[in-house]
Tab-separated table of C-alpha atoms and ligand atoms in Angstrom:
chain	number	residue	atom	x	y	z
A	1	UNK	CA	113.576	123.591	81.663
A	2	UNK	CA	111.540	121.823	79.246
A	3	UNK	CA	111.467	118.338	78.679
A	4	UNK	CA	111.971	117.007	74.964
A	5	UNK	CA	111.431	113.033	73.722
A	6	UNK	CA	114.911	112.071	72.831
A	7	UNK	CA	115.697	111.010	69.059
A	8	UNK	CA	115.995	107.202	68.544
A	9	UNK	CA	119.527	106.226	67.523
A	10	UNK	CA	117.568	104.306	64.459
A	11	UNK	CA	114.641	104.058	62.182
A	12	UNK	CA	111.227	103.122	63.225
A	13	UNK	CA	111.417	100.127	61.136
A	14	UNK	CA	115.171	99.162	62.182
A	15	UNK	CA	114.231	96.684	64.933
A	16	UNK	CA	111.936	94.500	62.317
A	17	UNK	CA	110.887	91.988	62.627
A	18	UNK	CA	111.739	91.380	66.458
A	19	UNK	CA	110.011	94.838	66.972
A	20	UNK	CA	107.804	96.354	64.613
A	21	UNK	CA	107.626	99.694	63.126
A	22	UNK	CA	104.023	100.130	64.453
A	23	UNK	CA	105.051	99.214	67.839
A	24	UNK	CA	107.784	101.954	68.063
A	25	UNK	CA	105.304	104.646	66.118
A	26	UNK	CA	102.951	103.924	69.479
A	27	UNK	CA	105.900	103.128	71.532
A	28	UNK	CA	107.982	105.871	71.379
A	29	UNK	CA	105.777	108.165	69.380
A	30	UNK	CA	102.823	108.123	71.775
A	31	UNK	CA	103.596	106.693	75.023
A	32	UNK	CA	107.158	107.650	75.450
A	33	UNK	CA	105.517	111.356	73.873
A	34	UNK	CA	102.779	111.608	76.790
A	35	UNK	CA	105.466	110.753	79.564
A	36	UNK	CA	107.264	114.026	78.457
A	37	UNK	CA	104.116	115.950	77.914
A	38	UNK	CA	102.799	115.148	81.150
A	39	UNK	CA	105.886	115.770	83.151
A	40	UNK	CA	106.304	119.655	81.216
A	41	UNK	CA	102.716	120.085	82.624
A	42	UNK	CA	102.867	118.336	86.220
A	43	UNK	CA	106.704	120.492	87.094
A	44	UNK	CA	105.144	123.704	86.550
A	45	UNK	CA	105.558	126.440	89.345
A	46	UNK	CA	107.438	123.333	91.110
A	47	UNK	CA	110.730	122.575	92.700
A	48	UNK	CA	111.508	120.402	90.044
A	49	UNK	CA	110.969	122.182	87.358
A	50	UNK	CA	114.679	123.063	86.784
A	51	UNK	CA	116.044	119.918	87.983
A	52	UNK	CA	117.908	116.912	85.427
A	53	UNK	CA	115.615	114.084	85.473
A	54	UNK	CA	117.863	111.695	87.501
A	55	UNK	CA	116.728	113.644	90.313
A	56	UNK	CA	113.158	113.514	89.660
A	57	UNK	CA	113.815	109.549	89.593
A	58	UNK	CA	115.447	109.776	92.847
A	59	UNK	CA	113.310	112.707	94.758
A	60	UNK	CA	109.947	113.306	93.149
A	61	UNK	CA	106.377	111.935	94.283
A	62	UNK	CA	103.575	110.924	92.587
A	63	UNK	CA	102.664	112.088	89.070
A	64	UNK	CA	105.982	113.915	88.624
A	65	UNK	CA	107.611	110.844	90.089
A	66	UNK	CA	105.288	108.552	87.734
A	67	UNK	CA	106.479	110.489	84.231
A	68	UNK	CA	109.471	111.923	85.082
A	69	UNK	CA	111.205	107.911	85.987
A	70	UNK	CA	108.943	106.522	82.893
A	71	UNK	CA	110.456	109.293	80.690
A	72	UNK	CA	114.613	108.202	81.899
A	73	UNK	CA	113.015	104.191	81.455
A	74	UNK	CA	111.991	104.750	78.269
A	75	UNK	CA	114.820	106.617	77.212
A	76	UNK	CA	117.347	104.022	78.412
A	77	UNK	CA	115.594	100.922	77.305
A	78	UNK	CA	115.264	102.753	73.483
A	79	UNK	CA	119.003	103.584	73.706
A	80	UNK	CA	119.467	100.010	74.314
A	81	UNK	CA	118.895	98.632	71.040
A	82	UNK	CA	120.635	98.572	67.534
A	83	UNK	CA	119.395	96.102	64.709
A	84	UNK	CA	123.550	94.620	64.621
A	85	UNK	CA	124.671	95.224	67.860
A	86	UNK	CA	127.118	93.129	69.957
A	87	UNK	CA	124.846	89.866	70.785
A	88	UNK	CA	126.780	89.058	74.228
A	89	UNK	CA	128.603	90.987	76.951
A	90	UNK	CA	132.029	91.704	76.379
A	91	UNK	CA	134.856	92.984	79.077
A	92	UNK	CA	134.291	93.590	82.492
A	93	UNK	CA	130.526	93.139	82.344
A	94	UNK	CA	131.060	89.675	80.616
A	95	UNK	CA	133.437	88.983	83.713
A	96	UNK	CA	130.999	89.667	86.262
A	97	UNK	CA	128.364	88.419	84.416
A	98	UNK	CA	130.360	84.522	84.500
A	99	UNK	CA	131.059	85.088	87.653
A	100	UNK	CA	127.756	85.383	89.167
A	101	UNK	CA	125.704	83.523	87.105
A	102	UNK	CA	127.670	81.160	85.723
A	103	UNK	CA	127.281	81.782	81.956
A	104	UNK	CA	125.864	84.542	79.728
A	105	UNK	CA	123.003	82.227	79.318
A	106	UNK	CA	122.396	81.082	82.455
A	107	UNK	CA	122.108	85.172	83.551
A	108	UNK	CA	119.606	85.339	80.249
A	109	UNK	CA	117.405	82.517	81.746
A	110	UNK	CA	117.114	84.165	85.053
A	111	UNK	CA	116.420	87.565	83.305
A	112	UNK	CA	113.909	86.410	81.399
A	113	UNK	CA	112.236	84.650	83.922
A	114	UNK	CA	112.153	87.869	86.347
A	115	UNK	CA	110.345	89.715	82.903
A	116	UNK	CA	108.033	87.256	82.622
A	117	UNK	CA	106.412	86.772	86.015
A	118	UNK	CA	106.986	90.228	87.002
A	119	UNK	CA	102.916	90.943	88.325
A	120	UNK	CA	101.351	93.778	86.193
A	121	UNK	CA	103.016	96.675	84.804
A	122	UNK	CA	107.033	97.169	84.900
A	123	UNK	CA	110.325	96.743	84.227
A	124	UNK	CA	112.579	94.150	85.445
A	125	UNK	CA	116.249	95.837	85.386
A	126	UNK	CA	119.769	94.660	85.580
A	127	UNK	CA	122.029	96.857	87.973
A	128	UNK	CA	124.864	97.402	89.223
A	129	UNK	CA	125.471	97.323	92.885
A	130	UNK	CA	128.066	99.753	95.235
A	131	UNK	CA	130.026	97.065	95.786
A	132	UNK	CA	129.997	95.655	92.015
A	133	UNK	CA	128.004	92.984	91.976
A	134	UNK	CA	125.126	92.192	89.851
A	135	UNK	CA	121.356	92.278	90.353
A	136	UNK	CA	118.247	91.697	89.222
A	137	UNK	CA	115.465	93.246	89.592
A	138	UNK	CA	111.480	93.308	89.258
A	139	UNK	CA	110.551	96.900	89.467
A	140	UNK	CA	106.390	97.548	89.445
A	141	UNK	CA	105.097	100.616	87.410
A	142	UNK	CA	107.798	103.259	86.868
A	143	UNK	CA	110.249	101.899	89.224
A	144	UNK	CA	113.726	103.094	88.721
A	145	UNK	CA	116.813	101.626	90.369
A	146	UNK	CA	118.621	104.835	90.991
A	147	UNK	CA	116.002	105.389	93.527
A	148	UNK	CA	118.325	102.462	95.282
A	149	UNK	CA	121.378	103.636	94.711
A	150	UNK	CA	122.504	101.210	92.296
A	151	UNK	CA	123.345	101.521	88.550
A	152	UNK	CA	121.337	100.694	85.651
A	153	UNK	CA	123.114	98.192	83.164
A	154	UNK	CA	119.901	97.431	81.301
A	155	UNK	CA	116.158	97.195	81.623
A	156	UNK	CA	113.161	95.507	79.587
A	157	UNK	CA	109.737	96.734	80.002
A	158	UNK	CA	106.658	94.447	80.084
A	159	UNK	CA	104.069	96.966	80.521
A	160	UNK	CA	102.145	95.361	77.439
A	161	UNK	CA	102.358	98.483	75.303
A	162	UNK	CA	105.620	97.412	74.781
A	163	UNK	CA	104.340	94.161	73.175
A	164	UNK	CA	100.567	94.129	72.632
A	165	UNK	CA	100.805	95.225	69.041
A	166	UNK	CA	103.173	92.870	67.845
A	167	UNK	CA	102.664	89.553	70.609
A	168	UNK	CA	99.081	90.167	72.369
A	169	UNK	CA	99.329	88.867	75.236
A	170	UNK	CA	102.286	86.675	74.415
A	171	UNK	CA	104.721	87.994	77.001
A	172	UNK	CA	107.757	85.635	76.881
A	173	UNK	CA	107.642	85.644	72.866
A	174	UNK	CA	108.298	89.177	73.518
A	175	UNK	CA	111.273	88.824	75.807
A	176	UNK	CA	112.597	86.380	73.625
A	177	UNK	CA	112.534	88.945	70.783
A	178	UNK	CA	114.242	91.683	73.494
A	179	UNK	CA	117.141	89.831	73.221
A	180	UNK	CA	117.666	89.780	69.724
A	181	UNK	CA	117.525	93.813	69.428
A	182	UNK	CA	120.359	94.084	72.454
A	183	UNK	CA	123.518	95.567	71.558
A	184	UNK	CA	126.035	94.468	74.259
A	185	UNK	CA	128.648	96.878	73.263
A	186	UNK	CA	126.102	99.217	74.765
A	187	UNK	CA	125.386	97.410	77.943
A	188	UNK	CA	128.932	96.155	78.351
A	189	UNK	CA	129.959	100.185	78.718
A	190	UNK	CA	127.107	100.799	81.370
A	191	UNK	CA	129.344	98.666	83.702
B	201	MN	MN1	106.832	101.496	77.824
């Protein structure tokens, strides 16, 4: 099997001004790129070189490991977005969401707050867990939940080429711009 970048579900220049065109060119276009380029070359002659990439996310090792979860990250968080989506959770997710937080806002706080002062390079994740509830999560590097056993529902990564172009080293104003490219009805159907 080869591994192929996935198309974007919208322009480059969709997510303006929240996330730039530029951004996404290097983004997507270079760093998502690599991931997949990499992991074609590291599965070679491997056991995983006919294998979906959940599995990688759950099995592999090392490099494999390393592109193979930031390729499925990458992909999720970019399938993520739309420049009108739904701007809160709706059904069952909004349920649980009320439930254990308190409020939609209240859950945004505390997600924010895990993206900001997550240490380094990574993605902090909401999941699902076996038993339904919520979770959140501070994943270093190219952590990926499903190496848990629990479900995405949605992820933001800080590594700062997700941000540098358009926020330096301005972290939370790039959170606070994550939010604004969210469509819900997305997340809401993860659930
Ligand atoms: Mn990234």
């Amino acid at each position: 099997m080869t591994y192929t970048l996935s198309k974007l579900p919208y322009a480059l220049d969709a997510l303006e001004p929240h996330i730039s065109k530029k951004t996404l060119e290097y983004h997507y276009g270079k760093h998502h790129q690599a991931y997949v380029n990499n992991l074609n070359n590291l599965v070679a002659g491997t056991k995983f070189e006919n294998v979906n990439l959940e599995t990688i996310a759950k099995e592999a090792e090392g490099g494999i490991f390393n592109n193979g979860a930031q390729v499925w990250n990458h992909t999720f968080y970019f399938n993520s977005f739309s420049p009108e989506g739904a701007k809160e959770p709706s059904g069952k997710l909004a349920n649980a969401i009320n439930r254990q937080f308190g409020s939609f806002s209240a859950f945004r706080d505390e997600f924010s707050k895990a993206a900001g002062t997550l240490f380094g390079s990574g993605w902090a994740w909401l999941v699902k867990n076996p038993d339904g509830n919520l979770n959140i999560l501070q994943e270093s590097n190219a952590g990926n939940p499903l190496r848990k056993g629990l479900t995405p529902l949605l992820t933001c990564d800080v590594w700062e080429h997700a941000y540098y172009l358009d926020y330096q080293n301005r972290r939370p104003d790039y959170i606070q711009a994550f939010w604004s490219v969210l469509d819900w009805n997305i997340i809401s159907g993860r659930f």
